[in-house]
Short mmCIF file of C-alpha atoms and ligand atoms in Angstrom, two decimals:
data_model
loop_
_atom_site.label_atom_id
_atom_site.label_comp_id
_atom_site.label_asym_id
_atom_site.label_seq_id
_atom_site.Cartn_x
_atom_site.Cartn_y
_atom_site.Cartn_z
CA MET A 1 21.84 -52.84 28.09
CA GLU A 2 19.69 -54.03 25.22
CA PRO A 3 21.12 -55.80 21.98
CA ARG A 4 21.63 -54.28 19.33
CA ARG A 5 22.79 -54.98 15.69
CA VAL A 6 26.51 -53.76 15.60
CA LEU A 7 28.56 -53.33 12.28
CA LEU A 8 32.26 -53.80 12.69
CA VAL A 9 34.38 -52.65 9.86
CA VAL A 10 38.12 -53.56 10.97
CA SER A 11 40.92 -51.63 8.24
CA GLY A 12 43.86 -52.31 7.97
CA GLY A 13 46.32 -52.01 10.99
CA ILE A 14 48.64 -53.91 13.03
CA ALA A 15 45.59 -53.66 16.19
CA ALA A 16 43.40 -55.68 14.18
CA TYR A 17 44.68 -58.52 16.47
CA LYS A 18 42.78 -57.69 19.03
CA ILE A 19 39.47 -57.42 17.37
CA PRO A 20 38.10 -61.06 18.07
CA GLU A 21 38.55 -60.23 22.07
CA LEU A 22 36.36 -56.79 20.48
CA VAL A 23 33.30 -59.09 18.73
CA ARG A 24 33.40 -60.91 21.55
CA ARG A 25 33.00 -58.34 24.33
CA LEU A 26 30.15 -57.71 22.07
CA LYS A 27 28.16 -61.31 21.86
CA ARG A 28 28.51 -61.16 25.68
CA THR A 29 26.51 -57.55 26.41
CA GLY A 30 23.97 -59.14 23.87
CA HIS A 31 24.59 -57.75 20.77
CA ALA A 32 24.53 -59.51 17.22
CA VAL A 33 27.64 -58.52 15.81
CA ARG A 34 29.03 -58.22 11.69
CA CYS A 35 32.00 -57.40 10.42
CA VAL A 36 33.48 -56.35 7.40
CA VAL A 37 37.29 -56.08 6.32
CA THR A 38 39.19 -54.17 3.70
CA ALA A 39 42.09 -55.71 1.75
CA SER A 40 44.44 -55.18 4.11
CA ALA A 41 42.65 -56.13 7.47
CA ARG A 42 42.59 -59.15 6.45
CA GLU A 43 46.92 -59.04 6.22
CA PHE A 44 46.52 -58.37 10.63
CA VAL A 45 42.97 -60.58 11.04
CA SER A 46 41.21 -64.06 9.59
CA PRO A 47 38.48 -62.97 7.95
CA LEU A 48 37.51 -66.64 9.56
CA THR A 49 38.65 -65.93 13.21
CA LEU A 50 36.25 -62.40 12.76
CA GLN A 51 33.30 -65.41 11.47
CA THR A 52 33.80 -67.86 14.48
CA VAL A 53 33.51 -65.76 16.86
CA SER A 54 30.51 -63.39 15.61
CA ALA A 55 29.15 -66.22 14.49
CA GLU A 56 28.61 -64.36 11.60
CA PRO A 57 29.79 -64.11 8.17
CA VAL A 58 32.18 -61.73 7.02
CA ARG A 59 31.81 -59.48 4.55
CA GLU A 60 35.20 -58.95 2.41
CA SER A 61 34.73 -57.55 -0.97
CA LEU A 62 31.87 -54.83 -2.65
CA PHE A 63 31.19 -57.21 -5.89
CA ASP A 64 31.56 -60.63 -4.98
CA ARG A 65 28.35 -62.19 -6.39
CA ALA A 66 27.70 -64.93 -2.91
CA GLU A 67 28.43 -62.47 -0.70
CA GLU A 68 25.75 -59.44 -1.87
CA GLY A 69 22.96 -62.08 -2.46
CA GLN A 70 23.56 -62.72 1.15
CA ILE A 71 23.18 -59.57 2.61
CA ASP A 72 23.79 -56.81 0.07
CA HIS A 73 25.81 -54.04 0.98
CA ILE A 74 22.55 -51.45 1.60
CA ALA A 75 20.99 -54.57 3.44
CA LEU A 76 24.07 -53.55 6.19
CA ALA A 77 24.66 -50.43 5.54
CA ASP A 78 20.31 -50.49 6.90
CA TRP A 79 20.86 -53.42 9.36
CA ALA A 80 23.42 -51.86 11.58
CA GLU A 81 22.20 -49.92 14.44
CA ALA A 82 25.39 -48.60 15.28
CA VAL A 83 28.93 -49.25 13.27
CA VAL A 84 32.51 -49.61 14.87
CA VAL A 85 35.17 -48.30 12.78
CA ALA A 86 38.53 -50.45 14.59
CA PRO A 87 40.84 -50.23 13.92
CA ALA A 88 40.84 -46.90 11.91
CA THR A 89 43.84 -46.71 9.36
CA ALA A 90 44.30 -42.94 8.56
CA ASN A 91 43.63 -44.33 5.33
CA LEU A 92 40.38 -45.48 6.04
CA LEU A 93 39.48 -41.71 8.40
CA ALA A 94 41.00 -39.79 5.13
CA LYS A 95 38.90 -41.05 3.09
CA LEU A 96 35.92 -41.41 5.29
CA ALA A 97 36.43 -37.60 5.67
CA ALA A 98 36.22 -37.08 2.31
CA GLY A 99 33.21 -39.18 1.56
CA ILE A 100 35.67 -41.59 -0.17
CA ALA A 101 33.80 -44.86 -0.50
CA ASP A 102 35.98 -47.08 -3.07
CA ASP A 103 35.89 -50.55 -1.46
CA LEU A 104 32.57 -51.85 0.60
CA ALA A 105 33.80 -50.60 4.01
CA THR A 106 33.79 -47.23 2.89
CA THR A 107 30.71 -47.77 0.56
CA VAL A 108 28.90 -49.25 3.88
CA LEU A 109 30.18 -46.30 5.65
CA LEU A 110 28.79 -43.66 3.15
CA ALA A 111 25.51 -45.02 2.90
CA THR A 112 24.51 -45.97 6.65
CA ARG A 113 22.57 -43.76 9.13
CA ALA A 114 23.36 -45.62 11.90
CA PRO A 115 25.83 -43.99 14.85
CA LEU A 116 29.26 -43.93 14.29
CA LEU A 117 32.32 -44.56 15.78
CA VAL A 118 36.33 -45.19 15.33
CA ALA A 119 39.12 -46.42 16.72
CA PRO A 120 41.94 -44.63 15.04
CA ALA A 121 46.00 -46.69 15.08
CA MET A 122 48.06 -45.36 13.24
CA ASN A 123 52.03 -44.34 13.59
CA VAL A 124 52.23 -41.38 15.67
CA ASN A 125 53.52 -39.50 13.02
CA MET A 126 51.01 -40.08 10.98
CA TRP A 127 48.96 -39.50 14.50
CA SER A 128 49.88 -35.99 14.46
CA HIS A 129 50.39 -35.09 10.50
CA PRO A 130 48.30 -32.00 9.34
CA ALA A 131 46.32 -34.17 7.50
CA THR A 132 44.82 -36.29 10.02
CA ARG A 133 44.75 -33.96 12.51
CA ALA A 134 42.49 -31.94 9.97
CA ASN A 135 40.24 -35.50 9.05
CA VAL A 136 39.27 -35.57 13.25
CA ALA A 137 38.30 -32.34 12.96
CA THR A 138 36.02 -33.12 10.59
CA LEU A 139 35.13 -35.54 12.04
CA HIS A 140 34.61 -34.83 15.14
CA GLU A 141 32.50 -31.87 13.65
CA ARG A 142 29.51 -34.52 12.63
CA GLY A 143 29.26 -36.18 15.00
CA VAL A 144 31.81 -39.27 14.95
CA GLU A 145 32.53 -40.37 17.60
CA ILE A 146 36.89 -40.57 18.77
CA VAL A 147 37.47 -43.56 21.13
CA GLY A 148 41.51 -42.76 21.42
CA PRO A 149 44.22 -43.42 20.89
CA GLU A 150 46.07 -44.25 23.43
CA ALA A 151 50.05 -43.14 24.19
CA GLY A 152 52.67 -45.97 24.74
CA GLU A 153 55.08 -47.94 23.10
CA LEU A 154 54.13 -48.27 19.44
CA ALA A 155 54.37 -51.72 16.64
CA CYS A 156 56.56 -49.85 14.47
CA GLY A 157 59.02 -48.41 17.28
CA TRP A 158 57.92 -45.04 18.06
CA GLU A 159 56.42 -43.93 21.56
CA GLY A 160 53.65 -41.80 21.73
CA GLU A 161 50.22 -41.44 20.43
CA GLY A 162 48.84 -43.96 18.34
CA ARG A 163 48.33 -47.30 19.84
CA MET A 164 44.10 -48.09 19.63
CA ALA A 165 42.48 -47.93 22.74
CA GLU A 166 41.55 -51.04 24.50
CA PRO A 167 38.59 -53.13 23.42
CA GLU A 168 37.17 -53.25 26.57
CA ALA A 169 37.37 -49.38 26.42
CA ILE A 170 35.83 -49.53 22.92
CA ALA A 171 32.73 -51.27 24.03
CA GLY A 172 32.28 -49.11 27.01
CA ALA A 173 31.90 -46.06 24.64
CA LEU A 174 30.08 -48.41 22.45
CA GLU A 175 27.64 -48.90 25.79
CA LEU A 176 27.37 -45.28 26.81
CA ARG A 177 27.16 -44.40 23.11
CA LEU A 178 23.64 -46.51 22.34
CA GLY A 179 23.51 -47.05 26.78
CA ARG A 180 19.53 -45.61 28.82
CA PRO A 181 20.65 -42.21 30.19
CA SER A 182 18.89 -43.26 33.56
CA LEU A 183 21.50 -40.48 35.24
CA ALA A 184 20.98 -37.89 32.03
CA GLY A 185 21.21 -35.00 32.98
CA GLU A 186 22.31 -35.16 36.80
CA ARG A 187 26.37 -34.72 37.79
CA VAL A 188 28.11 -37.46 40.16
CA VAL A 189 31.42 -36.58 41.66
CA VAL A 190 33.20 -39.34 42.63
CA SER A 191 36.55 -39.79 44.45
CA ALA A 192 38.83 -42.82 44.13
CA GLY A 193 41.74 -43.90 45.78
CA GLY A 194 43.91 -43.41 48.55
CA THR A 195 45.58 -40.03 48.26
CA ARG A 196 49.11 -39.51 49.24
CA GLU A 197 51.19 -36.98 51.44
CA PRO A 198 54.68 -36.06 51.16
CA VAL A 199 56.88 -36.57 53.88
CA ASP A 200 60.37 -34.92 51.71
CA ALA A 201 61.10 -35.01 48.45
CA VAL A 202 60.70 -38.30 47.46
CA ARG A 203 59.19 -40.18 50.20
CA VAL A 204 54.87 -40.72 50.80
CA LEU A 205 52.98 -42.06 53.58
CA ALA A 206 50.29 -43.44 51.54
CA ASN A 207 47.47 -46.16 51.71
CA ARG A 208 46.67 -49.76 50.25
CA SER A 209 43.69 -48.51 48.03
CA SER A 210 43.79 -49.78 44.58
CA GLY A 211 40.90 -46.79 43.17
CA LYS A 212 39.18 -50.04 41.18
CA MET A 213 35.61 -49.19 43.44
CA GLY A 214 35.74 -45.11 42.91
CA PHE A 215 36.39 -45.85 38.73
CA ALA A 216 33.89 -48.94 38.47
CA ILE A 217 31.16 -46.34 39.60
CA ALA A 218 32.47 -43.52 37.60
CA ALA A 219 32.65 -45.65 34.48
CA GLU A 220 28.68 -47.12 35.68
CA ALA A 221 27.67 -43.39 36.36
CA ALA A 222 29.62 -42.18 33.13
CA ARG A 223 26.97 -45.46 31.37
CA ARG A 224 24.16 -44.08 32.90
CA GLY A 225 24.03 -40.71 30.72
CA ALA A 226 26.02 -38.16 33.86
CA GLU A 227 27.67 -36.29 34.14
CA THR A 228 30.63 -37.61 35.13
CA ILE A 229 34.19 -36.30 37.66
CA LEU A 230 36.36 -38.83 38.78
CA VAL A 231 38.71 -36.99 41.67
CA ALA A 232 41.65 -39.41 41.18
CA ALA A 233 43.94 -40.27 43.98
CA PRO A 234 47.53 -41.16 41.91
CA SER A 235 46.22 -44.86 40.16
CA ALA A 236 47.62 -46.32 36.75
CA LEU A 237 43.92 -47.42 36.30
CA PRO A 238 42.85 -45.65 32.89
CA THR A 239 39.87 -43.09 32.83
CA PRO A 240 36.18 -45.26 31.96
CA PRO A 241 35.01 -43.97 28.59
CA GLY A 242 33.18 -40.53 29.36
CA VAL A 243 34.19 -39.45 32.60
CA ARG A 244 36.22 -36.67 33.17
CA ARG A 245 39.25 -37.22 35.53
CA ILE A 246 41.32 -34.86 37.92
CA ASP A 247 44.06 -36.19 39.60
CA ILE A 248 45.46 -35.31 42.85
CA GLU A 249 47.88 -36.17 45.31
CA THR A 250 46.77 -34.96 48.68
CA ALA A 251 43.78 -34.70 50.77
CA LEU A 252 43.99 -31.28 50.86
CA GLU A 253 43.87 -30.93 46.89
CA MET A 254 41.09 -33.46 47.41
CA ARG A 255 39.21 -31.22 49.05
CA ASP A 256 39.73 -28.42 46.99
CA ALA A 257 38.57 -30.23 43.42
CA VAL A 258 35.15 -32.74 45.26
CA HIS A 259 34.51 -29.16 46.99
CA ALA A 260 35.22 -27.47 43.55
CA GLU A 261 32.74 -30.12 41.44
CA ALA A 262 30.11 -30.57 44.09
CA ARG A 263 29.03 -27.78 43.90
CA SER A 264 26.52 -27.75 41.42
CA ALA A 265 26.50 -31.86 41.73
CA GLY A 266 23.32 -33.74 42.13
CA VAL A 267 25.56 -36.81 43.67
CA VAL A 268 29.00 -37.42 45.58
CA VAL A 269 30.39 -40.69 45.87
CA MET A 270 34.09 -40.62 48.19
CA ALA A 271 34.70 -43.58 47.39
CA ALA A 272 38.73 -42.39 47.75
CA ALA A 273 40.90 -43.74 50.42
CA VAL A 274 41.36 -40.19 52.00
CA ALA A 275 44.72 -40.07 54.79
CA ASP A 276 43.35 -39.02 57.99
CA PHE A 277 47.02 -37.23 58.78
CA ARG A 278 49.77 -36.00 56.97
CA PRO A 279 52.80 -35.02 58.13
CA ALA A 280 53.02 -31.51 59.49
CA SER A 281 55.05 -29.74 57.37
CA ALA A 282 57.16 -31.71 54.31
CA HIS A 283 60.76 -31.75 53.93
CA ALA A 284 61.34 -29.91 50.95
CA ARG A 285 64.98 -31.86 50.92
CA LYS A 286 64.65 -36.02 50.97
CA LEU A 287 65.59 -36.83 54.08
CA LYS A 288 68.71 -38.04 54.53
CA LYS A 289 69.72 -41.52 56.71
CA GLU A 290 73.38 -40.18 57.14
CA ASP A 291 71.24 -36.77 59.45
CA LEU A 292 70.72 -39.31 61.71
CA PRO A 293 72.89 -41.66 64.05
CA GLU A 294 72.16 -45.50 63.42
CA GLY A 295 69.73 -46.08 66.50
CA GLU A 296 67.95 -42.86 66.52
CA GLY A 297 64.34 -42.57 65.67
CA LEU A 298 62.81 -40.02 63.50
CA THR A 299 59.62 -38.49 64.15
CA LEU A 300 57.44 -36.84 61.93
CA GLU A 301 54.67 -34.92 63.10
CA LEU A 302 51.39 -35.20 62.50
CA VAL A 303 48.14 -33.20 61.88
CA ARG A 304 44.76 -34.02 61.30
CA ASN A 305 43.09 -33.67 57.42
CA PRO A 306 39.79 -32.03 57.02
CA ASP A 307 37.06 -34.45 56.13
CA ILE A 308 35.92 -33.91 53.43
CA LEU A 309 33.10 -36.07 53.74
CA ALA A 310 31.62 -34.83 57.38
CA GLU A 311 31.74 -31.03 55.29
CA LEU A 312 29.70 -32.56 52.36
CA CYS A 313 27.23 -33.81 54.65
CA ARG A 314 27.45 -30.04 56.33
CA GLU A 315 26.39 -28.16 53.26
CA PRO A 316 22.16 -27.35 52.95
CA GLY A 317 21.03 -28.71 49.28
CA GLU A 318 18.79 -32.60 47.70
CA ARG A 319 22.56 -33.34 47.44
CA VAL A 320 22.49 -37.49 47.72
CA VAL A 321 26.21 -37.74 49.56
CA VAL A 322 27.75 -40.93 49.41
CA GLY A 323 30.84 -42.42 51.75
CA PHE A 324 32.97 -45.61 52.60
CA ALA A 325 33.39 -47.84 55.38
CA ALA A 326 36.53 -49.84 55.20
CA GLU A 327 36.25 -51.60 58.68
CA SER A 328 38.14 -54.30 60.46
CA HIS A 329 35.98 -55.86 63.06
CA ASP A 330 31.96 -55.26 63.88
CA VAL A 331 31.52 -52.92 59.80
CA VAL A 332 27.62 -53.02 60.06
CA GLU A 333 28.04 -51.24 64.38
CA ALA A 334 31.12 -49.11 63.08
CA ALA A 335 29.34 -48.44 59.80
CA ARG A 336 25.78 -46.85 61.28
CA ARG A 337 27.97 -44.87 63.89
CA LYS A 338 30.35 -43.22 61.47
CA LEU A 339 26.67 -42.12 59.17
CA ALA A 340 25.38 -40.90 62.65
CA ARG A 341 28.75 -38.97 62.83
CA LYS A 342 29.02 -37.59 59.42
CA GLY A 343 25.59 -37.31 58.26
CA CYS A 344 26.45 -38.78 55.09
CA ASP A 345 22.88 -40.21 52.72
CA LEU A 346 24.34 -44.07 52.42
CA ILE A 347 27.58 -46.04 54.00
CA VAL A 348 28.72 -48.35 51.79
CA ALA A 349 30.91 -50.15 54.20
CA ASN A 350 33.46 -53.30 53.25
CA ASP A 351 35.20 -55.66 55.44
CA VAL A 352 39.00 -55.20 54.97
CA SER A 353 40.28 -58.06 57.12
CA ARG A 354 38.74 -60.73 54.24
CA GLU A 355 41.16 -61.87 51.88
CA ASP A 356 38.54 -62.82 48.84
CA ALA A 357 38.04 -58.52 48.85
CA GLY A 358 37.97 -55.36 49.41
CA PHE A 359 41.57 -52.84 48.55
CA GLU A 360 43.53 -54.81 45.38
CA SER A 361 41.03 -56.94 44.28
CA ASP A 362 38.15 -57.42 41.81
CA ALA A 363 35.46 -58.07 43.98
CA ASN A 364 33.72 -56.63 46.92
CA ALA A 365 31.32 -57.38 49.45
CA VAL A 366 30.10 -54.83 51.01
CA VAL A 367 26.91 -54.18 52.94
CA LEU A 368 24.62 -50.88 52.02
CA VAL A 369 23.73 -49.21 55.84
CA SER A 370 21.26 -46.09 55.86
CA PRO A 371 20.19 -43.42 58.42
CA GLY A 372 17.24 -45.69 59.54
CA GLY A 373 20.30 -48.43 60.35
CA GLU A 374 18.74 -50.67 58.11
CA ALA A 375 21.86 -52.81 56.20
CA GLU A 376 21.34 -54.41 53.14
CA ALA A 377 24.20 -56.98 52.64
CA LEU A 378 25.01 -57.63 48.63
CA PRO A 379 27.47 -61.01 47.92
CA LEU A 380 30.57 -61.06 47.16
CA LEU A 381 30.25 -59.85 43.48
CA PRO A 382 32.53 -58.02 41.10
CA LYS A 383 33.33 -54.94 41.75
CA SER A 384 31.30 -53.48 38.00
CA GLU A 385 28.37 -55.10 39.74
CA VAL A 386 28.52 -54.18 42.93
CA ALA A 387 28.56 -50.58 41.23
CA ARG A 388 25.44 -51.01 39.03
CA ARG A 389 23.61 -51.97 42.93
CA LEU A 390 24.72 -48.76 44.58
CA LEU A 391 23.87 -46.55 41.77
CA ASP A 392 20.53 -47.61 41.15
CA ARG A 393 20.94 -47.71 45.15
CA ILE A 394 21.40 -43.90 44.16
CA GLU A 395 18.96 -43.68 42.08
CA LYS A 396 16.05 -44.25 44.51
CA LEU A 397 17.13 -41.83 46.83
CA ARG A 398 17.27 -38.96 44.16
CA GLY A 399 14.36 -39.96 42.83
CA ALA A 400 12.57 -39.42 46.16
CA ARG A 401 14.27 -35.91 46.47
CA SER A 402 13.81 -34.74 43.66
O1 C5P B 1 36.70 -41.97 58.86
P1 C5P B 1 37.06 -42.89 57.81
O2 C5P B 1 38.18 -42.00 56.79
O3 C5P B 1 36.98 -44.03 58.40
O4 C5P B 1 36.06 -42.51 56.70
C1 C5P B 1 35.19 -43.05 55.20
C2 C5P B 1 34.45 -42.14 54.73
O5 C5P B 1 35.21 -40.46 54.47
C3 C5P B 1 34.73 -42.76 53.47
O6 C5P B 1 33.73 -41.93 52.18
C4 C5P B 1 36.37 -41.67 53.10
O7 C5P B 1 36.05 -40.99 51.43
C5 C5P B 1 35.61 -40.32 53.74
N1 C5P B 1 36.59 -39.60 54.29
C6 C5P B 1 36.48 -38.09 53.65
N2 C5P B 1 37.88 -37.07 54.93
C7 C5P B 1 38.50 -37.17 54.99
C8 C5P B 1 38.75 -39.04 55.98
C9 C5P B 1 37.83 -40.21 55.36
O8 C5P B 1 35.91 -37.97 53.26
N3 C5P B 1 39.84 -36.59 55.76
#
């Protein structure tokens, strides 16, 4: 992504302590970052910290002659190519909605013409108050992007919606807003995680897939401007910015969701570890060990699940369909056979016997296997980078088709 000039407005909430991390993330992507802090933000984060991590002077006051002499507030508003307000307090949202400009932060926010992202953070009751709801709706109508808040434990002791979105999510949303939309107008469906097949009321047959690879692919597709649908098996991973997530549990539920969403999709990536078998019938109640004498066996009858990937490949159309192959030996050969059997456009093969890659790891070493039999081995890379390279390849395949 091209480096941009980002103005970060920090208002006074406890989440302000996370802002230096946001600044560092934005700087790492190459952006120039300047911070404006409100008087109450200074109670939570030190301007000197922000100045150090941003390597730019931090502006605090509208009427400070030295500060205004360096870059006046209108020049600062014009300098910004994007403005992020994080954390955005209820008070700041209210002023923004009403167009009040009574300090440096709100004056700059009224003067700028740059796209605006806000990351609210406040007590759950303040967030759900009709006044805040109305202010957020007004801002949303005006094209302001609202990132978060998330639900969870709040610093004030309450539980509920009000936590500021994590710096990673805020940076991701900003990238989406500013990024090069190479997949704009494209619909991409990604499946992720390991399905769960119920055995009885409490037990499931599961597998070790973490979903990280599929989530990374969905995040990258959204970043490239695709309408992205993530069909996710149970996972604690956060939904990437700009992604529509459909939570499912079983292979049959995944099949329904994937087929429904894939109908008008240009790309489908089946990164999920779909259970090949499910119990023939799930017991409605918990199986009790007391029902079996000690030493006796319990037989579970399993039936084959449909192969979603193979079904998708059999449907006619221009769609690019990508499968994954987790193999423990003869990785490339096994992937070539799988590709021929299922009929997909590309197989991403990974060696699950490696200790430094695969299932729960953040890194992956994959081989991209094409229908012609060609195999491109990628080095061990973070899953986000594997996702980028995979989508570069998918874009080429899509380009060749349309
Ligand atoms: O046949 P195998 O499970 O090794 O193939 C893996 C690929 O097939 C993955 O892309 C997985 O998402 C997909 N798959 C599927 N439906 C199944 C089993 C696997 O779509 N029932």
